[in-house]
């Protein structure tokens, strides 16, 4: 069965962009006899208080677009242990390393940029020695990145058509975890879509370029 999902990030009341995305996900799944599941992407609990999530559930019900489950919806803010398990799988393989770069270092004018404006990580902290890491940790807590391969990841999007990225060249090592311990969107999305049995993702075009990273993580996490 086709299983789609709504995955709003409740940093405010629902807006037209959320609504359009939910409607399209609903239409796509329902037109094929499928179901739609609801997941609240509230990893950043400061930005996403529970009352906004509750309001989204109410608004969807009022619009006749209620999800088919789970009940209650799945809250990413309650799943840190699960993300930790999968994070550790990558860390145990030596694929995760600490990054001490500041925002201003990452966004320096000389930093390479993608066509969508995002910064490509230059790999500055990729080869720090244990001694260098220990020294830097005295000054600031690191965020954590995953080492990506020099490999092209290609897929065909149902609307946008073929899309491919070489992860090393077009993206660079990306964040799995913030310095404050919050897991990154890229990791949580992959783990949740897999565990929820999601077979179809309908989402904004701004997330097209996240898909190669997520397909690669999906593969690496088995
Ligand atoms: Zn760094």
Tab-separated table of C-alpha atoms and ligand atoms in Angstrom:
chain	number	residue	atom	x	y	z
A	1	UNK	CA	0.000	0.000	0.000
A	2	UNK	CA	1.113	3.546	-0.721
A	3	UNK	CA	1.969	5.312	2.523
A	4	UNK	CA	2.440	9.051	2.336
A	5	UNK	CA	3.070	11.415	5.190
A	6	UNK	CA	2.573	14.904	6.493
A	7	UNK	CA	5.668	16.141	8.261
A	8	UNK	CA	5.024	19.731	9.348
A	9	UNK	CA	7.489	21.635	11.492
A	10	UNK	CA	5.180	23.510	13.861
A	11	UNK	CA	7.037	26.779	14.421
A	12	UNK	CA	3.751	28.665	14.021
A	13	UNK	CA	0.200	28.274	12.766
A	14	UNK	CA	-0.295	26.406	9.523
A	15	UNK	CA	0.306	28.521	6.421
A	16	UNK	CA	-0.689	28.056	2.799
A	17	UNK	CA	2.573	26.333	1.900
A	18	UNK	CA	1.996	23.655	4.590
A	19	UNK	CA	-1.578	23.291	3.505
A	20	UNK	CA	-0.735	22.865	-0.176
A	21	UNK	CA	1.859	20.242	0.706
A	22	UNK	CA	-0.613	18.337	2.913
A	23	UNK	CA	-3.321	18.509	0.262
A	24	UNK	CA	-1.000	17.180	-2.453
A	25	UNK	CA	0.326	14.399	-0.215
A	26	UNK	CA	-3.252	13.469	0.687
A	27	UNK	CA	-4.477	13.535	-2.924
A	28	UNK	CA	-1.521	11.531	-4.175
A	29	UNK	CA	-1.847	8.779	-1.565
A	30	UNK	CA	-5.643	8.639	-1.522
A	31	UNK	CA	-5.945	8.555	-5.311
A	32	UNK	CA	-3.973	5.302	-5.209
A	33	UNK	CA	-5.921	3.803	-2.314
A	34	UNK	CA	-3.147	4.628	0.139
A	35	UNK	CA	-2.880	6.211	3.557
A	36	UNK	CA	-1.244	9.297	5.019
A	37	UNK	CA	0.598	9.343	8.358
A	38	UNK	CA	1.343	12.376	10.508
A	39	UNK	CA	4.709	13.163	11.984
A	40	UNK	CA	5.430	16.376	13.882
A	41	UNK	CA	8.945	17.609	13.099
A	42	UNK	CA	9.588	19.376	16.392
A	43	UNK	CA	13.234	18.433	16.925
A	44	UNK	CA	13.831	22.014	17.976
A	45	UNK	CA	11.366	22.176	20.859
A	46	UNK	CA	12.191	25.834	21.535
A	47	UNK	CA	10.986	26.819	18.099
A	48	UNK	CA	8.163	24.271	17.943
A	49	UNK	CA	6.004	24.354	21.095
A	50	UNK	CA	3.362	21.661	21.430
A	51	UNK	CA	0.399	24.051	21.120
A	52	UNK	CA	1.327	24.787	17.492
A	53	UNK	CA	1.446	21.050	16.761
A	54	UNK	CA	-1.984	20.636	18.351
A	55	UNK	CA	-3.295	23.492	16.206
A	56	UNK	CA	-2.073	21.752	13.040
A	57	UNK	CA	-3.880	18.540	14.010
A	58	UNK	CA	-7.067	20.551	14.583
A	59	UNK	CA	-6.710	22.472	11.327
A	60	UNK	CA	-6.192	19.279	9.317
A	61	UNK	CA	-9.301	17.757	10.891
A	62	UNK	CA	-11.320	20.906	10.145
A	63	UNK	CA	-10.185	20.752	6.509
A	64	UNK	CA	-11.165	17.087	6.228
A	65	UNK	CA	-7.527	16.082	5.726
A	66	UNK	CA	-6.983	14.167	8.966
A	67	UNK	CA	-4.122	11.693	8.904
A	68	UNK	CA	-4.797	7.944	9.072
A	69	UNK	CA	-2.471	7.608	12.049
A	70	UNK	CA	-0.611	7.172	14.220
A	71	UNK	CA	-2.734	8.326	17.139
A	72	UNK	CA	-1.323	10.410	18.766
A	73	UNK	CA	0.953	11.586	15.945
A	74	UNK	CA	4.621	10.794	16.062
A	75	UNK	CA	6.639	13.605	17.692
A	76	UNK	CA	10.281	13.794	16.735
A	77	UNK	CA	11.032	15.527	20.030
A	78	UNK	CA	10.232	12.232	21.815
A	79	UNK	CA	12.469	10.033	19.673
A	80	UNK	CA	15.998	11.038	20.667
A	81	UNK	CA	16.815	7.487	21.821
A	82	UNK	CA	15.916	6.083	18.431
A	83	UNK	CA	17.986	8.678	16.574
A	84	UNK	CA	20.851	7.998	18.968
A	85	UNK	CA	20.782	4.319	18.050
A	86	UNK	CA	21.146	5.053	14.345
A	87	UNK	CA	23.622	7.853	14.922
A	88	UNK	CA	25.798	5.403	16.864
A	89	UNK	CA	25.710	2.971	13.949
A	90	UNK	CA	27.375	5.617	11.797
A	91	UNK	CA	29.707	6.760	14.569
A	92	UNK	CA	30.844	3.179	15.243
A	93	UNK	CA	31.966	2.984	11.631
A	94	UNK	CA	34.082	6.123	12.012
A	95	UNK	CA	31.802	8.132	9.748
A	96	UNK	CA	31.065	10.890	12.269
A	97	UNK	CA	33.449	13.622	13.358
A	98	UNK	CA	33.297	16.835	15.376
A	99	UNK	CA	33.163	20.190	13.598
A	100	UNK	CA	34.248	23.307	15.443
A	101	UNK	CA	33.641	25.824	12.658
A	102	UNK	CA	31.713	28.923	13.642
A	103	UNK	CA	28.814	30.240	11.598
A	104	UNK	CA	30.930	33.083	10.294
A	105	UNK	CA	33.714	30.693	9.232
A	106	UNK	CA	31.235	28.500	7.376
A	107	UNK	CA	29.573	31.425	5.648
A	108	UNK	CA	32.734	33.290	4.717
A	109	UNK	CA	32.568	34.972	1.328
A	110	UNK	CA	35.222	32.600	0.023
A	111	UNK	CA	33.164	29.507	0.901
A	112	UNK	CA	31.929	27.523	-2.089
A	113	UNK	CA	28.182	27.691	-2.610
A	114	UNK	CA	25.672	25.396	-4.233
A	115	UNK	CA	23.360	26.573	-6.942
A	116	UNK	CA	20.600	26.826	-4.319
A	117	UNK	CA	22.731	29.174	-2.216
A	118	UNK	CA	23.673	26.713	0.520
A	119	UNK	CA	27.283	26.542	1.606
A	120	UNK	CA	29.286	23.456	0.639
A	121	UNK	CA	31.285	22.348	3.658
A	122	UNK	CA	34.972	22.549	2.818
A	123	UNK	CA	35.945	19.677	5.138
A	124	UNK	CA	37.917	21.960	7.457
A	125	UNK	CA	37.559	19.675	10.505
A	126	UNK	CA	37.635	16.363	8.658
A	127	UNK	CA	41.216	15.485	9.477
A	128	UNK	CA	41.762	16.912	12.958
A	129	UNK	CA	43.973	14.759	15.175
A	130	UNK	CA	42.648	13.550	18.548
A	131	UNK	CA	44.978	16.066	20.216
A	132	UNK	CA	43.599	18.936	18.129
A	133	UNK	CA	40.051	17.841	18.912
A	134	UNK	CA	40.792	17.744	22.654
A	135	UNK	CA	42.310	21.208	22.477
A	136	UNK	CA	39.371	22.695	20.576
A	137	UNK	CA	36.824	21.096	22.878
A	138	UNK	CA	38.187	23.185	25.725
A	139	UNK	CA	36.951	26.265	23.897
A	140	UNK	CA	33.688	25.208	22.279
A	141	UNK	CA	31.330	22.262	21.995
A	142	UNK	CA	31.410	20.794	18.492
A	143	UNK	CA	28.582	19.955	16.137
A	144	UNK	CA	28.846	16.533	14.456
A	145	UNK	CA	29.138	15.804	10.759
A	146	UNK	CA	29.036	12.650	8.682
A	147	UNK	CA	31.691	11.850	6.065
A	148	UNK	CA	30.127	11.574	2.646
A	149	UNK	CA	31.655	9.593	-0.212
A	150	UNK	CA	32.801	10.932	-3.568
A	151	UNK	CA	29.816	9.318	-5.182
A	152	UNK	CA	26.906	10.414	-7.299
A	153	UNK	CA	23.460	9.677	-5.894
A	154	UNK	CA	20.727	9.800	-8.517
A	155	UNK	CA	16.972	9.361	-8.377
A	156	UNK	CA	13.870	10.237	-10.328
A	157	UNK	CA	11.433	12.584	-8.628
A	158	UNK	CA	7.813	12.085	-9.606
A	159	UNK	CA	7.381	15.756	-10.451
A	160	UNK	CA	10.846	17.222	-11.003
A	161	UNK	CA	12.250	14.292	-12.983
A	162	UNK	CA	15.827	12.977	-12.809
A	163	UNK	CA	18.094	14.578	-10.212
A	164	UNK	CA	21.628	13.707	-9.161
A	165	UNK	CA	24.296	15.042	-6.842
A	166	UNK	CA	27.824	14.042	-6.075
A	167	UNK	CA	27.739	14.244	-2.287
A	168	UNK	CA	31.389	15.174	-1.803
A	169	UNK	CA	31.443	17.809	-4.531
A	170	UNK	CA	27.935	19.260	-4.385
A	171	UNK	CA	27.147	19.017	-0.705
A	172	UNK	CA	30.079	18.114	1.513
A	173	UNK	CA	29.994	16.435	4.903
A	174	UNK	CA	26.705	17.447	6.492
A	175	UNK	CA	25.437	17.818	10.054
A	176	UNK	CA	23.999	14.877	11.947
A	177	UNK	CA	23.834	16.639	15.280
A	178	UNK	CA	24.010	20.175	16.591
A	179	UNK	CA	26.406	21.289	19.294
A	180	UNK	CA	23.520	21.357	21.801
A	181	UNK	CA	22.804	17.666	21.130
A	182	UNK	CA	19.719	18.086	18.932
A	183	UNK	CA	19.761	15.610	16.055
A	184	UNK	CA	19.696	17.008	12.534
A	185	UNK	CA	16.692	16.985	10.293
A	186	UNK	CA	18.498	14.842	7.687
A	187	UNK	CA	19.013	11.963	10.101
A	188	UNK	CA	15.610	12.107	11.795
A	189	UNK	CA	13.706	12.214	8.504
A	190	UNK	CA	15.436	9.139	7.123
A	191	UNK	CA	15.006	7.107	10.305
A	192	UNK	CA	11.365	8.078	10.688
A	193	UNK	CA	10.328	7.569	7.077
A	194	UNK	CA	11.892	4.113	7.150
A	195	UNK	CA	10.423	3.057	10.510
A	196	UNK	CA	6.966	4.419	9.625
A	197	UNK	CA	6.966	2.493	6.349
A	198	UNK	CA	6.604	5.629	4.239
A	199	UNK	CA	6.702	4.793	0.540
A	200	UNK	CA	5.991	8.188	-0.952
A	201	UNK	CA	7.291	11.613	0.000
A	202	UNK	CA	5.501	14.691	-1.286
A	203	UNK	CA	7.220	17.881	-0.141
A	204	UNK	CA	8.424	21.288	-1.194
A	205	UNK	CA	10.863	21.718	-4.062
A	206	UNK	CA	13.266	23.347	-1.600
A	207	UNK	CA	13.901	19.852	-0.227
A	208	UNK	CA	14.782	18.299	-3.583
A	209	UNK	CA	18.489	18.796	-2.904
A	210	UNK	CA	18.191	17.052	0.502
A	211	UNK	CA	17.036	13.858	-1.140
A	212	UNK	CA	20.446	12.522	-2.318
A	213	UNK	CA	21.804	12.940	1.227
A	214	UNK	CA	18.796	11.144	2.631
A	215	UNK	CA	18.931	8.304	0.096
A	216	UNK	CA	22.562	7.802	0.935
A	217	UNK	CA	21.871	7.761	4.707
A	218	UNK	CA	19.007	5.371	4.115
A	219	UNK	CA	21.367	2.993	2.375
A	220	UNK	CA	24.149	3.336	4.961
A	221	UNK	CA	21.747	2.703	7.836
A	222	UNK	CA	20.491	-0.459	6.238
B	1	LIG	ZN1	34.348	22.360	10.745
